PDB file of C-alpha atoms in Angstrom:
ATOM      1  CA  UNK A   1       0.000   0.000   0.000  1.00 97.00           C
ATOM      2  CA  UNK A   2       2.900   2.361   0.732  1.00 98.00           C
ATOM      3  CA  UNK A   3       4.386   1.467  -2.658  1.00 97.00           C
ATOM      4  CA  UNK A   4       1.031   2.142  -4.296  1.00 97.00           C
ATOM      5  CA  UNK A   5       0.944   5.556  -2.578  1.00 97.00           C
ATOM      6  CA  UNK A   6       4.384   6.343  -4.032  1.00 97.00           C
ATOM      7  CA  UNK A   7       5.993   6.414  -0.600  1.00 98.00           C
ATOM      8  CA  UNK A   8       9.622   5.331  -0.591  1.00 98.00           C
ATOM      9  CA  UNK A   9      11.092   3.811   2.577  1.00 98.00           C
ATOM     10  CA  UNK A  10      14.665   2.899   3.368  1.00 97.00           C
ATOM     11  CA  UNK A  11      15.385  -0.776   4.061  1.00 96.00           C
ATOM     12  CA  UNK A  12      15.755   0.055   7.762  1.00 95.00           C
ATOM     13  CA  UNK A  13      12.349   1.760   7.801  1.00 97.00           C
ATOM     14  CA  UNK A  14      10.715  -1.244   6.079  1.00 96.00           C
ATOM     15  CA  UNK A  15      12.175  -3.478   8.780  1.00 96.00           C
ATOM     16  CA  UNK A  16      10.861  -1.165  11.506  1.00 95.00           C
ATOM     17  CA  UNK A  17       7.196  -0.885  10.502  1.00 98.00           C
ATOM     18  CA  UNK A  18       5.223  -0.893  13.742  1.00 97.00           C
ATOM     19  CA  UNK A  19       2.142  -3.081  13.975  1.00 97.00           C
ATOM     20  CA  UNK A  20      -0.291  -2.075  16.728  1.00 97.00           C
ATOM     21  CA  UNK A  21      -3.196  -4.338  17.675  1.00 97.00           C
ATOM     22  CA  UNK A  22      -3.934  -2.354  20.848  1.00 97.00           C
ATOM     23  CA  UNK A  23      -3.756  -5.586  22.854  1.00 96.00           C
ATOM     24  CA  UNK A  24      -7.076  -6.805  21.444  1.00 97.00           C
ATOM     25  CA  UNK A  25      -5.742  -9.572  19.177  1.00 97.00           C
ATOM     26  CA  UNK A  26      -8.037  -8.635  16.285  1.00 98.00           C
ATOM     27  CA  UNK A  27      -5.496  -6.811  14.114  1.00 98.00           C
ATOM     28  CA  UNK A  28      -7.393  -6.958  10.829  1.00 98.00           C
ATOM     29  CA  UNK A  29     -10.403  -5.274  12.448  1.00 98.00           C
ATOM     30  CA  UNK A  30      -8.772  -3.059  15.093  1.00 98.00           C
ATOM     31  CA  UNK A  31      -5.227  -1.924  14.546  1.00 98.00           C
ATOM     32  CA  UNK A  32      -2.742   0.215  12.709  1.00 98.00           C
ATOM     33  CA  UNK A  33       0.493  -0.197  10.791  1.00 98.00           C
ATOM     34  CA  UNK A  34       2.883   2.743  11.269  1.00 98.00           C
ATOM     35  CA  UNK A  35       6.117   4.138   9.905  1.00 98.00           C
ATOM     36  CA  UNK A  36       7.537   6.787  12.257  1.00 98.00           C
ATOM     37  CA  UNK A  37       9.743   9.192  10.300  1.00 98.00           C
ATOM     38  CA  UNK A  38      10.658  11.491  13.163  1.00 98.00           C
ATOM     39  CA  UNK A  39       9.545  11.980  16.767  1.00 98.00           C
ATOM     40  CA  UNK A  40      11.436  14.672  18.654  1.00 98.00           C
ATOM     41  CA  UNK A  41      10.358  16.627  21.729  1.00 97.00           C
ATOM     42  CA  UNK A  42       8.581  19.065  19.407  1.00 98.00           C
ATOM     43  CA  UNK A  43       7.585  17.429  16.114  1.00 98.00           C
ATOM     44  CA  UNK A  44       6.424  14.019  14.922  1.00 98.00           C
ATOM     45  CA  UNK A  45       5.635  12.729  11.424  1.00 98.00           C
ATOM     46  CA  UNK A  46       4.359   9.264  10.516  1.00 98.00           C
ATOM     47  CA  UNK A  47       2.663   7.304   7.799  1.00 98.00           C
ATOM     48  CA  UNK A  48      -0.306   5.225   8.933  1.00 98.00           C
ATOM     49  CA  UNK A  49      -1.492   2.271   6.876  1.00 98.00           C
ATOM     50  CA  UNK A  50      -4.963   0.854   7.477  1.00 98.00           C
ATOM     51  CA  UNK A  51      -6.320  -2.348   5.959  1.00 98.00           C
ATOM     52  CA  UNK A  52      -9.800  -2.232   4.390  1.00 98.00           C
ATOM     53  CA  UNK A  53     -12.255  -1.460   7.194  1.00 98.00           C
ATOM     54  CA  UNK A  54      -9.527  -1.467   9.866  1.00 98.00           C
ATOM     55  CA  UNK A  55     -10.287   0.818  12.812  1.00 98.00           C
ATOM     56  CA  UNK A  56      -8.143   2.860  15.180  1.00 98.00           C
ATOM     57  CA  UNK A  57     -10.220   2.895  18.361  1.00 98.00           C
ATOM     58  CA  UNK A  58     -11.495   6.000  20.150  1.00 98.00           C
ATOM     59  CA  UNK A  59      -8.915   7.864  22.186  1.00 98.00           C
ATOM     60  CA  UNK A  60      -7.658  11.309  23.139  1.00 98.00           C
ATOM     61  CA  UNK A  61      -4.293  12.923  23.833  1.00 98.00           C
ATOM     62  CA  UNK A  62      -4.516  14.558  27.289  1.00 98.00           C
ATOM     63  CA  UNK A  63      -2.482  17.541  28.524  1.00 97.00           C
ATOM     64  CA  UNK A  64       1.122  16.614  29.329  1.00 94.00           C
ATOM     65  CA  UNK A  65       3.817  18.186  31.517  1.00 89.00           C
ATOM     66  CA  UNK A  66       1.688  21.292  32.078  1.00 89.00           C
ATOM     67  CA  UNK A  67       1.294  21.905  28.336  1.00 92.00           C
ATOM     68  CA  UNK A  68      -1.453  21.020  25.872  1.00 96.00           C
ATOM     69  CA  UNK A  69      -1.751  17.433  24.593  1.00 97.00           C
ATOM     70  CA  UNK A  70      -0.753  16.153  21.187  1.00 98.00           C
ATOM     71  CA  UNK A  71      -2.128  18.040  18.184  1.00 98.00           C
ATOM     72  CA  UNK A  72      -2.562  15.936  15.033  1.00 98.00           C
ATOM     73  CA  UNK A  73      -3.220  16.602  11.375  1.00 98.00           C
ATOM     74  CA  UNK A  74      -4.285  13.595   9.301  1.00 98.00           C
ATOM     75  CA  UNK A  75      -3.772  13.819   5.539  1.00 99.00           C
ATOM     76  CA  UNK A  76      -5.113  11.014   3.377  1.00 98.00           C
ATOM     77  CA  UNK A  77      -2.714   9.854   0.632  1.00 98.00           C
ATOM     78  CA  UNK A  78      -4.442   6.745  -0.759  1.00 98.00           C
ATOM     79  CA  UNK A  79      -7.870   5.134  -0.302  1.00 98.00           C
ATOM     80  CA  UNK A  80     -10.200   6.771   2.158  1.00 98.00           C
ATOM     81  CA  UNK A  81     -10.703   7.137   5.881  1.00 98.00           C
ATOM     82  CA  UNK A  82     -13.753   8.026   7.963  1.00 98.00           C
ATOM     83  CA  UNK A  83     -12.759  10.269  10.832  1.00 98.00           C
ATOM     84  CA  UNK A  84     -14.982  10.622  13.876  1.00 98.00           C
ATOM     85  CA  UNK A  85     -14.078  13.606  16.044  1.00 98.00           C
ATOM     86  CA  UNK A  86     -15.874  14.723  19.215  1.00 97.00           C
ATOM     87  CA  UNK A  87     -18.116  17.682  18.377  1.00 97.00           C
ATOM     88  CA  UNK A  88     -17.825  17.254  14.583  1.00 97.00           C
ATOM     89  CA  UNK A  89     -20.046  15.651  11.950  1.00 98.00           C
ATOM     90  CA  UNK A  90     -18.484  12.550  10.355  1.00 97.00           C
ATOM     91  CA  UNK A  91     -15.529  13.496   8.160  1.00 98.00           C
ATOM     92  CA  UNK A  92     -14.520  11.414   5.138  1.00 98.00           C
ATOM     93  CA  UNK A  93     -11.034  12.072   3.766  1.00 98.00           C
ATOM     94  CA  UNK A  94      -9.954  11.004   0.288  1.00 98.00           C
ATOM     95  CA  UNK A  95      -6.517  11.484  -1.267  1.00 98.00           C
ATOM     96  CA  UNK A  96      -5.229  15.029  -0.714  1.00 98.00           C
ATOM     97  CA  UNK A  97      -7.785  15.808   1.998  1.00 98.00           C
ATOM     98  CA  UNK A  98      -6.840  16.475   5.619  1.00 98.00           C
ATOM     99  CA  UNK A  99      -8.187  17.443   9.032  1.00 98.00           C
ATOM    100  CA  UNK A 100      -6.527  18.826  12.178  1.00 98.00           C
ATOM    101  CA  UNK A 101      -7.601  17.482  15.576  1.00 98.00           C
ATOM    102  CA  UNK A 102      -7.189  19.740  18.608  1.00 98.00           C
ATOM    103  CA  UNK A 103      -5.465  18.331  21.708  1.00 98.00           C
ATOM    104  CA  UNK A 104      -7.533  16.313  24.212  1.00 98.00           C
ATOM    105  CA  UNK A 105     -10.358  15.722  21.704  1.00 98.00           C
ATOM    106  CA  UNK A 106     -11.857  12.213  21.435  1.00 98.00           C
ATOM    107  CA  UNK A 107     -11.451  10.682  17.989  1.00 98.00           C
ATOM    108  CA  UNK A 108     -11.432   7.375  16.119  1.00 98.00           C
ATOM    109  CA  UNK A 109     -11.087   6.458  12.494  1.00 98.00           C
ATOM    110  CA  UNK A 110     -11.793   3.645  10.072  1.00 98.00           C
ATOM    111  CA  UNK A 111     -10.465   2.945   6.607  1.00 98.00           C
ATOM    112  CA  UNK A 112     -12.881   2.564   3.684  1.00 98.00           C
ATOM    113  CA  UNK A 113     -13.213  -0.541   1.500  1.00 98.00           C
ATOM    114  CA  UNK A 114      -9.815  -0.022  -0.172  1.00 98.00           C
ATOM    115  CA  UNK A 115      -7.895   0.666   3.017  1.00 98.00           C
ATOM    116  CA  UNK A 116      -5.961   3.896   3.493  1.00 98.00           C
ATOM    117  CA  UNK A 117      -2.544   5.456   3.707  1.00 98.00           C
ATOM    118  CA  UNK A 118      -2.631   8.537   5.937  1.00 98.00           C
ATOM    119  CA  UNK A 119       0.180  10.940   6.811  1.00 98.00           C
ATOM    120  CA  UNK A 120       0.164  12.238  10.378  1.00 98.00           C
ATOM    121  CA  UNK A 121       1.843  15.555  11.208  1.00 98.00           C
ATOM    122  CA  UNK A 122       1.855  16.298  14.945  1.00 98.00           C
ATOM    123  CA  UNK A 123       3.556  17.435  18.081  1.00 98.00           C
ATOM    124  CA  UNK A 124       5.545  14.790  19.970  1.00 98.00           C
ATOM    125  CA  UNK A 125       4.007  11.296  20.134  1.00 98.00           C
ATOM    126  CA  UNK A 126       3.988   9.693  23.557  1.00 97.00           C
ATOM    127  CA  UNK A 127       1.717   6.737  22.913  1.00 94.00           C
ATOM    128  CA  UNK A 128       1.861   5.598  26.527  1.00 94.00           C
ATOM    129  CA  UNK A 129      -0.086   8.723  27.538  1.00 95.00           C
ATOM    130  CA  UNK A 130      -3.000   8.153  25.117  1.00 96.00           C
ATOM    131  CA  UNK A 131      -6.346   7.639  26.866  1.00 97.00           C
ATOM    132  CA  UNK A 132      -8.548   5.042  25.163  1.00 98.00           C
ATOM    133  CA  UNK A 133     -12.284   4.770  25.782  1.00 98.00           C
ATOM    134  CA  UNK A 134     -12.151   0.940  25.784  1.00 97.00           C
ATOM    135  CA  UNK A 135     -10.484  -0.035  29.094  1.00 95.00           C
ATOM    136  CA  UNK A 136      -9.244  -3.347  27.603  1.00 95.00           C
ATOM    137  CA  UNK A 137      -6.828  -1.473  25.319  1.00 95.00           C
ATOM    138  CA  UNK A 138      -3.105  -1.532  25.994  1.00 80.00           C
ATOM    139  CA  UNK A 139      -1.062   0.642  23.616  1.00 73.00           C
TER     140      UNK A 139
ATOM    141  CA  UNK B   1       7.104  16.670 -10.152  1.00 97.00           C
ATOM    142  CA  UNK B   2       4.541  16.312  -7.357  1.00 98.00           C
ATOM    143  CA  UNK B   3       2.512  13.985  -9.607  1.00 97.00           C
ATOM    144  CA  UNK B   4       5.652  11.972 -10.312  1.00 97.00           C
ATOM    145  CA  UNK B   5       6.256  11.676  -6.559  1.00 97.00           C
ATOM    146  CA  UNK B   6       2.704  10.299  -6.139  1.00 97.00           C
ATOM    147  CA  UNK B   7       1.626  13.344  -4.120  1.00 98.00           C
ATOM    148  CA  UNK B   8      -2.047  14.192  -4.518  1.00 98.00           C
ATOM    149  CA  UNK B   9      -3.168  17.792  -4.016  1.00 98.00           C
ATOM    150  CA  UNK B  10      -6.654  19.224  -3.901  1.00 97.00           C
ATOM    151  CA  UNK B  11      -7.550  21.765  -6.594  1.00 96.00           C
ATOM    152  CA  UNK B  12      -7.338  24.535  -3.969  1.00 95.00           C
ATOM    153  CA  UNK B  13      -3.833  23.423  -2.996  1.00 97.00           C
ATOM    154  CA  UNK B  14      -2.714  23.363  -6.646  1.00 96.00           C
ATOM    155  CA  UNK B  15      -3.950  26.937  -6.984  1.00 96.00           C
ATOM    156  CA  UNK B  16      -2.063  27.976  -3.830  1.00 95.00           C
ATOM    157  CA  UNK B  17       1.416  26.657  -4.625  1.00 98.00           C
ATOM    158  CA  UNK B  18       3.839  29.278  -3.293  1.00 97.00           C
ATOM    159  CA  UNK B  19       6.728  30.351  -5.482  1.00 97.00           C
ATOM    160  CA  UNK B  20       9.597  32.003  -3.596  1.00 97.00           C
ATOM    161  CA  UNK B  21      12.410  33.732  -5.471  1.00 97.00           C
ATOM    162  CA  UNK B  22      13.763  35.375  -2.289  1.00 97.00           C
ATOM    163  CA  UNK B  23      13.593  38.744  -4.038  1.00 96.00           C
ATOM    164  CA  UNK B  24      16.582  37.901  -6.247  1.00 97.00           C
ATOM    165  CA  UNK B  25      14.722  37.515  -9.556  1.00 97.00           C
ATOM    166  CA  UNK B  26      16.642  34.353 -10.511  1.00 98.00           C
ATOM    167  CA  UNK B  27      13.982  31.771  -9.689  1.00 98.00           C
ATOM    168  CA  UNK B  28      15.367  28.892 -11.724  1.00 98.00           C
ATOM    169  CA  UNK B  29      18.700  29.167  -9.897  1.00 98.00           C
ATOM    170  CA  UNK B  30      17.652  30.410  -6.452  1.00 98.00           C
ATOM    171  CA  UNK B  31      14.163  29.654  -5.264  1.00 98.00           C
ATOM    172  CA  UNK B  32      11.630  27.185  -3.992  1.00 98.00           C
ATOM    173  CA  UNK B  33       8.141  26.016  -4.833  1.00 98.00           C
ATOM    174  CA  UNK B  34       6.085  25.115  -1.752  1.00 98.00           C
ATOM    175  CA  UNK B  35       2.814  23.482  -0.784  1.00 98.00           C
ATOM    176  CA  UNK B  36       1.966  24.245   2.847  1.00 98.00           C
ATOM    177  CA  UNK B  37      -0.306  21.528   4.232  1.00 98.00           C
ATOM    178  CA  UNK B  38      -0.626  22.863   7.760  1.00 98.00           C
ATOM    179  CA  UNK B  39       1.042  25.581   9.825  1.00 98.00           C
ATOM    180  CA  UNK B  40      -0.340  25.974  13.339  1.00 98.00           C
ATOM    181  CA  UNK B  41       1.320  27.506  16.387  1.00 97.00           C
ATOM    182  CA  UNK B  42       2.941  24.116  17.050  1.00 97.00           C
ATOM    183  CA  UNK B  43       3.312  22.085  13.846  1.00 98.00           C
ATOM    184  CA  UNK B  44       4.024  22.722  10.187  1.00 98.00           C
ATOM    185  CA  UNK B  45       4.187  20.336   7.222  1.00 98.00           C
ATOM    186  CA  UNK B  46       5.042  21.231   3.629  1.00 98.00           C
ATOM    187  CA  UNK B  47       6.183  19.782   0.356  1.00 98.00           C
ATOM    188  CA  UNK B  48       9.116  21.574  -1.260  1.00 98.00           C
ATOM    189  CA  UNK B  49       9.730  21.247  -4.992  1.00 98.00           C
ATOM    190  CA  UNK B  50      13.137  22.203  -6.389  1.00 98.00           C
ATOM    191  CA  UNK B  51      14.001  22.443 -10.066  1.00 98.00           C
ATOM    192  CA  UNK B  52      17.227  20.773 -11.254  1.00 98.00           C
ATOM    193  CA  UNK B  53      20.105  22.572  -9.542  1.00 98.00           C
ATOM    194  CA  UNK B  54      17.794  25.078  -7.824  1.00 98.00           C
ATOM    195  CA  UNK B  55      19.134  26.354  -4.494  1.00 98.00           C
ATOM    196  CA  UNK B  56      17.517  27.503  -1.278  1.00 98.00           C
ATOM    197  CA  UNK B  57      20.026  30.034   0.065  1.00 98.00           C
ATOM    198  CA  UNK B  58      21.789  29.866   3.428  1.00 98.00           C
ATOM    199  CA  UNK B  59      19.674  30.849   6.416  1.00 98.00           C
ATOM    200  CA  UNK B  60      18.855  29.999  10.009  1.00 98.00           C
ATOM    201  CA  UNK B  61      15.765  30.042  12.195  1.00 98.00           C
ATOM    202  CA  UNK B  62      16.613  32.116  15.292  1.00 98.00           C
ATOM    203  CA  UNK B  63      15.010  31.802  18.746  1.00 97.00           C
ATOM    204  CA  UNK B  64      11.507  33.278  18.865  1.00 93.00           C
ATOM    205  CA  UNK B  65       9.284  34.544  21.695  1.00 89.00           C
ATOM    206  CA  UNK B  66      11.702  33.243  24.322  1.00 89.00           C
ATOM    207  CA  UNK B  67      11.629  29.705  22.917  1.00 92.00           C
ATOM    208  CA  UNK B  68      13.912  27.853  20.513  1.00 96.00           C
ATOM    209  CA  UNK B  69      13.724  28.581  16.786  1.00 97.00           C
ATOM    210  CA  UNK B  70      12.158  26.402  14.131  1.00 98.00           C
ATOM    211  CA  UNK B  71      13.248  22.744  14.046  1.00 98.00           C
ATOM    212  CA  UNK B  72      13.047  21.103  10.624  1.00 98.00           C
ATOM    213  CA  UNK B  73      13.234  17.585   9.262  1.00 98.00           C
ATOM    214  CA  UNK B  74      13.743  17.282   5.503  1.00 98.00           C
ATOM    215  CA  UNK B  75      12.734  13.991   3.888  1.00 99.00           C
ATOM    216  CA  UNK B  76      13.515  13.473   0.214  1.00 98.00           C
ATOM    217  CA  UNK B  77      10.677  11.923  -1.799  1.00 98.00           C
ATOM    218  CA  UNK B  78      11.932  12.192  -5.392  1.00 98.00           C
ATOM    219  CA  UNK B  79      15.227  13.125  -7.043  1.00 98.00           C
ATOM    220  CA  UNK B  80      18.020  14.194  -4.740  1.00 98.00           C
ATOM    221  CA  UNK B  81      19.071  17.148  -2.629  1.00 98.00           C
ATOM    222  CA  UNK B  82      22.457  18.227  -1.273  1.00 98.00           C
ATOM    223  CA  UNK B  83      22.060  19.606   2.229  1.00 98.00           C
ATOM    224  CA  UNK B  84      24.709  21.847   3.747  1.00 98.00           C
ATOM    225  CA  UNK B  85      24.369  22.223   7.508  1.00 98.00           C
ATOM    226  CA  UNK B  86      26.665  24.221   9.786  1.00 97.00           C
ATOM    227  CA  UNK B  87      29.005  21.810  11.562  1.00 97.00           C
ATOM    228  CA  UNK B  88      28.161  18.808   9.346  1.00 97.00           C
ATOM    229  CA  UNK B  89      29.845  17.212   6.347  1.00 98.00           C
ATOM    230  CA  UNK B  90      27.812  17.566   3.135  1.00 97.00           C
ATOM    231  CA  UNK B  91      24.671  15.443   3.257  1.00 98.00           C
ATOM    232  CA  UNK B  92      23.072  14.002   0.113  1.00 98.00           C
ATOM    233  CA  UNK B  93      19.505  12.787   0.470  1.00 98.00           C
ATOM    234  CA  UNK B  94      17.862  10.461  -2.020  1.00 98.00           C
ATOM    235  CA  UNK B  95      14.279   9.154  -1.900  1.00 98.00           C
ATOM    236  CA  UNK B  96      13.375   7.903   1.580  1.00 98.00           C
ATOM    237  CA  UNK B  97      16.339   9.623   3.235  1.00 98.00           C
ATOM    238  CA  UNK B  98      15.990  12.434   5.756  1.00 98.00           C
ATOM    239  CA  UNK B  99      17.871  14.753   8.101  1.00 98.00           C
ATOM    240  CA  UNK B 100      16.799  16.857  11.091  1.00 98.00           C
ATOM    241  CA  UNK B 101      18.242  20.367  11.495  1.00 98.00           C
ATOM    242  CA  UNK B 102      18.433  21.820  14.998  1.00 98.00           C
ATOM    243  CA  UNK B 103      17.081  25.344  15.596  1.00 98.00           C
ATOM    244  CA  UNK B 104      19.289  28.345  14.832  1.00 98.00           C
ATOM    245  CA  UNK B 105      21.682  26.294  12.654  1.00 98.00           C
ATOM    246  CA  UNK B 106      22.839  27.735   9.332  1.00 98.00           C
ATOM    247  CA  UNK B 107      21.810  25.605   6.346  1.00 98.00           C
ATOM    248  CA  UNK B 108      21.266  25.720   2.600  1.00 98.00           C
ATOM    249  CA  UNK B 109      20.344  23.120   0.042  1.00 98.00           C
ATOM    250  CA  UNK B 110      20.462  22.444  -3.677  1.00 98.00           C
ATOM    251  CA  UNK B 111      18.608  19.942  -5.827  1.00 98.00           C
ATOM    252  CA  UNK B 112      20.535  17.454  -7.949  1.00 98.00           C
ATOM    253  CA  UNK B 113      20.312  17.154 -11.730  1.00 98.00           C
ATOM    254  CA  UNK B 114      16.756  15.733 -11.650  1.00 98.00           C
ATOM    255  CA  UNK B 115      15.377  18.259  -9.177  1.00 98.00           C
ATOM    256  CA  UNK B 116      13.799  17.165  -5.923  1.00 98.00           C
ATOM    257  CA  UNK B 117      10.583  16.807  -3.993  1.00 98.00           C
ATOM    258  CA  UNK B 118      11.237  17.127  -0.266  1.00 98.00           C
ATOM    259  CA  UNK B 119       8.787  16.875   2.631  1.00 98.00           C
ATOM    260  CA  UNK B 120       9.422  19.250   5.511  1.00 98.00           C
ATOM    261  CA  UNK B 121       8.137  18.405   9.005  1.00 98.00           C
ATOM    262  CA  UNK B 122       8.725  21.208  11.497  1.00 98.00           C
ATOM    263  CA  UNK B 123       7.583  23.427  14.279  1.00 98.00           C
ATOM    264  CA  UNK B 124       5.673  26.579  13.258  1.00 98.00           C
ATOM    265  CA  UNK B 125       6.917  28.374  10.135  1.00 98.00           C
ATOM    266  CA  UNK B 126       7.296  32.129  10.470  1.00 97.00           C
ATOM    267  CA  UNK B 127       9.204  32.910   7.288  1.00 94.00           C
ATOM    268  CA  UNK B 128       9.500  36.593   8.177  1.00 94.00           C
ATOM    269  CA  UNK B 129      11.808  35.692  11.066  1.00 95.00           C
ATOM    270  CA  UNK B 130      14.289  33.688   8.957  1.00 96.00           C
ATOM    271  CA  UNK B 131      17.785  35.170   8.918  1.00 97.00           C
ATOM    272  CA  UNK B 132      19.520  34.885   5.539  1.00 98.00           C
ATOM    273  CA  UNK B 133      23.258  35.236   5.079  1.00 98.00           C
ATOM    274  CA  UNK B 134      22.828  37.230   1.827  1.00 97.00           C
ATOM    275  CA  UNK B 135      21.573  40.698   2.877  1.00 95.00           C
ATOM    276  CA  UNK B 136      19.851  41.210  -0.498  1.00 95.00           C
ATOM    277  CA  UNK B 137      17.323  38.496   0.291  1.00 96.00           C
ATOM    278  CA  UNK B 138      13.731  39.395   1.106  1.00 80.00           C
ATOM    279  CA  UNK B 139      11.537  36.400   2.041  1.00 73.00           C
TER     280      UNK B 139
END
């Protein structure tokens, strides 16, 4: 899917693709595949790959160290993704479309029938601080 | 070149491509073409397009509002770019390769013979604060 989206990875990046099943053991339904390009104290950029219909479950990025939580922009590169954001009508992103999610705002997303490749541009990622609605989830 | 790199833009984004000649009037030699995806108080993401041999002149991002200056990661998507960073040996980035430049560090870059498409992931962009070595430059 990354190849199809025209995204070139180094060999080391291909070997380091992160697969997250959120501890639920149902990866094809609930999960994410991620390539983390950079994650400093200030800036993070990733590619997310979602299988057809695969869902990233509802969560938020709470305030951290006295500052605001993680701010994220999702930009669809390939396929489509339905984005559900607290206080917003349902958002559907196709290639070239994007949406910015304010810190500490509940959100979840699901790929359409062809799956999706989505770029994420954000402040620092500290996955261990994410708050998921489903208490069974372990990031 | 963006099409060749597999990068999809909306019609509005195509109409808003920024062309910067840095006030020198020699765009094909010294300049940049930019698509700004997002630029909030915390995060910025862009695509940079450089013609064959085109150069972005030496500059740095000084401290701002009591905090550190802009931090940038450049990731090459297509073609190649030579990156010259204060205190570093010359860096050549091909597709899938990237480099992070610390705040307030002098740098300039030049596309190779095929030009380049480069993604930039950074903290907020405030171009008017950039400090260029060449005093004739107006951003």
